[in-house]
mmCIF file of C-alpha atoms in Angstrom:
data_model
loop_
_atom_site.group_PDB
_atom_site.id
_atom_site.type_symbol
_atom_site.label_atom_id
_atom_site.label_comp_id
_atom_site.label_asym_id
_atom_site.label_seq_id
_atom_site.Cartn_x
_atom_site.Cartn_y
_atom_site.Cartn_z
ATOM 1 C CA UNK G 1 3.320 26.506 172.295
ATOM 2 C CA UNK G 2 1.326 29.195 174.046
ATOM 3 C CA UNK G 3 -1.830 30.445 172.381
ATOM 4 C CA UNK G 4 -0.499 33.985 171.983
ATOM 5 C CA UNK G 5 2.211 32.684 169.631
ATOM 6 C CA UNK G 6 -0.280 30.889 167.364
ATOM 7 C CA UNK G 7 -1.697 32.314 164.187
ATOM 8 C CA UNK G 8 -5.203 30.929 163.945
ATOM 9 C CA UNK G 9 -6.795 29.948 160.645
ATOM 10 C CA UNK G 10 -8.736 33.121 160.064
ATOM 11 C CA UNK G 11 -8.468 36.371 158.197
ATOM 12 C CA UNK G 12 -4.922 36.915 159.472
ATOM 13 C CA UNK G 13 -3.673 33.646 158.002
ATOM 14 C CA UNK G 14 -5.433 34.224 154.681
ATOM 15 C CA UNK G 15 -3.926 37.706 154.436
ATOM 16 C CA UNK G 16 -0.482 36.347 155.270
ATOM 17 C CA UNK G 17 -0.698 33.635 152.623
ATOM 18 C CA UNK G 18 -1.770 36.169 149.979
ATOM 19 C CA UNK G 19 0.497 39.111 150.804
ATOM 20 C CA UNK G 20 3.445 37.804 152.802
ATOM 21 C CA UNK G 21 7.061 37.672 151.638
ATOM 22 C CA UNK G 22 8.224 34.171 150.751
ATOM 23 C CA UNK G 23 11.552 32.488 151.357
ATOM 24 C CA UNK G 24 12.064 29.009 149.881
ATOM 25 C CA UNK G 25 14.324 26.067 150.587
ATOM 26 C CA UNK G 26 14.255 22.373 149.803
ATOM 27 C CA UNK G 27 12.433 21.616 153.085
ATOM 28 C CA UNK G 28 10.267 24.679 153.743
ATOM 29 C CA UNK G 29 8.462 27.659 152.375
ATOM 30 C CA UNK G 30 8.413 30.434 154.967
ATOM 31 C CA UNK G 31 5.905 33.240 154.497
ATOM 32 C CA UNK G 32 6.405 36.308 156.677
ATOM 33 C CA UNK G 33 4.564 39.591 157.180
ATOM 34 C CA UNK G 34 4.747 42.251 159.877
ATOM 35 C CA UNK G 35 1.867 42.313 162.355
ATOM 36 C CA UNK G 36 0.558 44.992 164.713
ATOM 37 C CA UNK G 37 0.970 42.904 167.867
ATOM 38 C CA UNK G 38 3.764 42.727 170.409
ATOM 39 C CA UNK G 39 5.276 39.380 169.401
ATOM 40 C CA UNK G 40 5.646 36.942 166.534
ATOM 41 C CA UNK G 41 2.815 34.514 165.737
ATOM 42 C CA UNK G 42 3.327 31.222 163.909
ATOM 43 C CA UNK G 43 1.253 28.880 161.737
ATOM 44 C CA UNK G 44 2.625 25.471 160.722
ATOM 45 C CA UNK G 45 1.215 23.870 157.583
ATOM 46 C CA UNK G 46 1.976 20.328 156.437
ATOM 47 C CA UNK G 47 -0.032 19.443 153.307
ATOM 48 C CA UNK G 48 -1.262 15.910 152.714
ATOM 49 C CA UNK G 49 0.747 15.739 149.503
ATOM 50 C CA UNK G 50 3.922 16.006 151.616
ATOM 51 C CA UNK G 51 3.002 13.158 153.966
ATOM 52 C CA UNK G 52 -0.095 11.024 153.569
ATOM 53 C CA UNK G 53 0.026 9.689 157.130
ATOM 54 C CA UNK G 54 -1.248 11.983 159.872
ATOM 55 C CA UNK G 55 1.415 10.621 162.233
ATOM 56 C CA UNK G 56 4.164 12.045 160.019
ATOM 57 C CA UNK G 57 2.392 15.379 159.514
ATOM 58 C CA UNK G 58 1.913 15.755 163.280
ATOM 59 C CA UNK G 59 5.570 14.870 163.905
ATOM 60 C CA UNK G 60 6.668 17.642 161.550
ATOM 61 C CA UNK G 61 4.376 20.141 163.282
ATOM 62 C CA UNK G 62 5.739 19.104 166.697
ATOM 63 C CA UNK G 63 9.301 19.645 165.475
ATOM 64 C CA UNK G 64 8.456 23.142 164.275
ATOM 65 C CA UNK G 65 6.657 24.040 167.520
ATOM 66 C CA UNK G 66 9.628 22.741 169.499
ATOM 67 C CA UNK G 67 11.970 25.002 167.557
ATOM 68 C CA UNK G 68 9.769 28.023 168.339
ATOM 69 C CA UNK G 69 9.546 27.027 172.012
ATOM 70 C CA UNK G 70 13.328 26.719 172.337
ATOM 71 C CA UNK G 71 14.230 29.812 170.314
ATOM 72 C CA UNK G 72 11.426 32.320 170.835
ATOM 73 C CA UNK G 73 13.836 35.192 170.246
ATOM 74 C CA UNK G 74 14.239 34.116 166.606
ATOM 75 C CA UNK G 75 12.144 37.025 165.435
ATOM 76 C CA UNK G 76 12.477 39.966 167.769
ATOM 77 C CA UNK G 77 10.035 42.160 165.839
ATOM 78 C CA UNK G 78 6.335 41.286 165.658
ATOM 79 C CA UNK G 79 5.803 39.147 162.559
ATOM 80 C CA UNK G 80 3.244 36.640 161.395
ATOM 81 C CA UNK G 81 5.053 33.564 160.115
ATOM 82 C CA UNK G 82 3.593 30.620 158.203
ATOM 83 C CA UNK G 83 5.868 27.652 157.649
ATOM 84 C CA UNK G 84 4.790 25.258 154.909
ATOM 85 C CA UNK G 85 6.634 21.944 154.752
ATOM 86 C CA UNK G 86 7.781 20.771 151.351
ATOM 87 C CA UNK G 87 8.277 17.228 150.101
ATOM 88 C CA UNK G 88 11.829 16.830 151.476
ATOM 89 C CA UNK G 89 10.871 17.591 155.089
ATOM 90 C CA UNK G 90 9.709 14.106 156.204
ATOM 91 C CA UNK G 91 13.004 12.489 155.147
ATOM 92 C CA UNK G 92 15.242 15.137 156.762
ATOM 93 C CA UNK G 93 17.096 14.387 159.976
ATOM 94 C CA UNK G 94 16.190 16.415 163.038
ATOM 95 C CA UNK G 95 19.496 18.338 162.867
ATOM 96 C CA UNK G 96 19.034 19.172 159.164
ATOM 97 C CA UNK G 97 15.407 20.126 159.822
ATOM 98 C CA UNK G 98 16.305 22.626 162.580
ATOM 99 C CA UNK G 99 19.363 23.923 160.730
ATOM 100 C CA UNK G 100 17.349 24.727 157.592
ATOM 101 C CA UNK G 101 14.536 26.312 159.618
ATOM 102 C CA UNK G 102 17.000 28.529 161.504
ATOM 103 C CA UNK G 103 18.829 29.467 158.299
ATOM 104 C CA UNK G 104 15.631 30.547 156.543
ATOM 105 C CA UNK G 105 14.488 32.793 159.373
ATOM 106 C CA UNK G 106 17.991 34.268 159.730
ATOM 107 C CA UNK G 107 18.034 34.971 155.986
ATOM 108 C CA UNK G 108 14.700 36.725 156.259
ATOM 109 C CA UNK G 109 15.859 38.831 159.238
ATOM 110 C CA UNK G 110 18.996 39.855 157.355
ATOM 111 C CA UNK G 111 17.056 40.957 154.268
ATOM 112 C CA UNK G 112 14.072 42.534 156.084
ATOM 113 C CA UNK G 113 15.111 44.186 159.338
#
């Protein structure tokens, strides 16, 4: 994923985690807030309590980055998005993983144009 689409771990991420709107599912918690840039920026968080092994955590992050790479038009307006994996994410199939991710962002877009 290109650097301009990344939300670095700084003041922006802290502000997003404190003030952003949250949408929950069994696999993810998506936190979204409008930004002043020209495009959406993403942060992917996989806590150690979800997967103890770094290999699994990295695999989940790669899946999320792949989704953003393939469907960059998911959020047409400039938003900051943090995706936090929940405990069901490591066991989910790739299809279920992408389906749930897409559904959550579509739900957010519908409720917050």
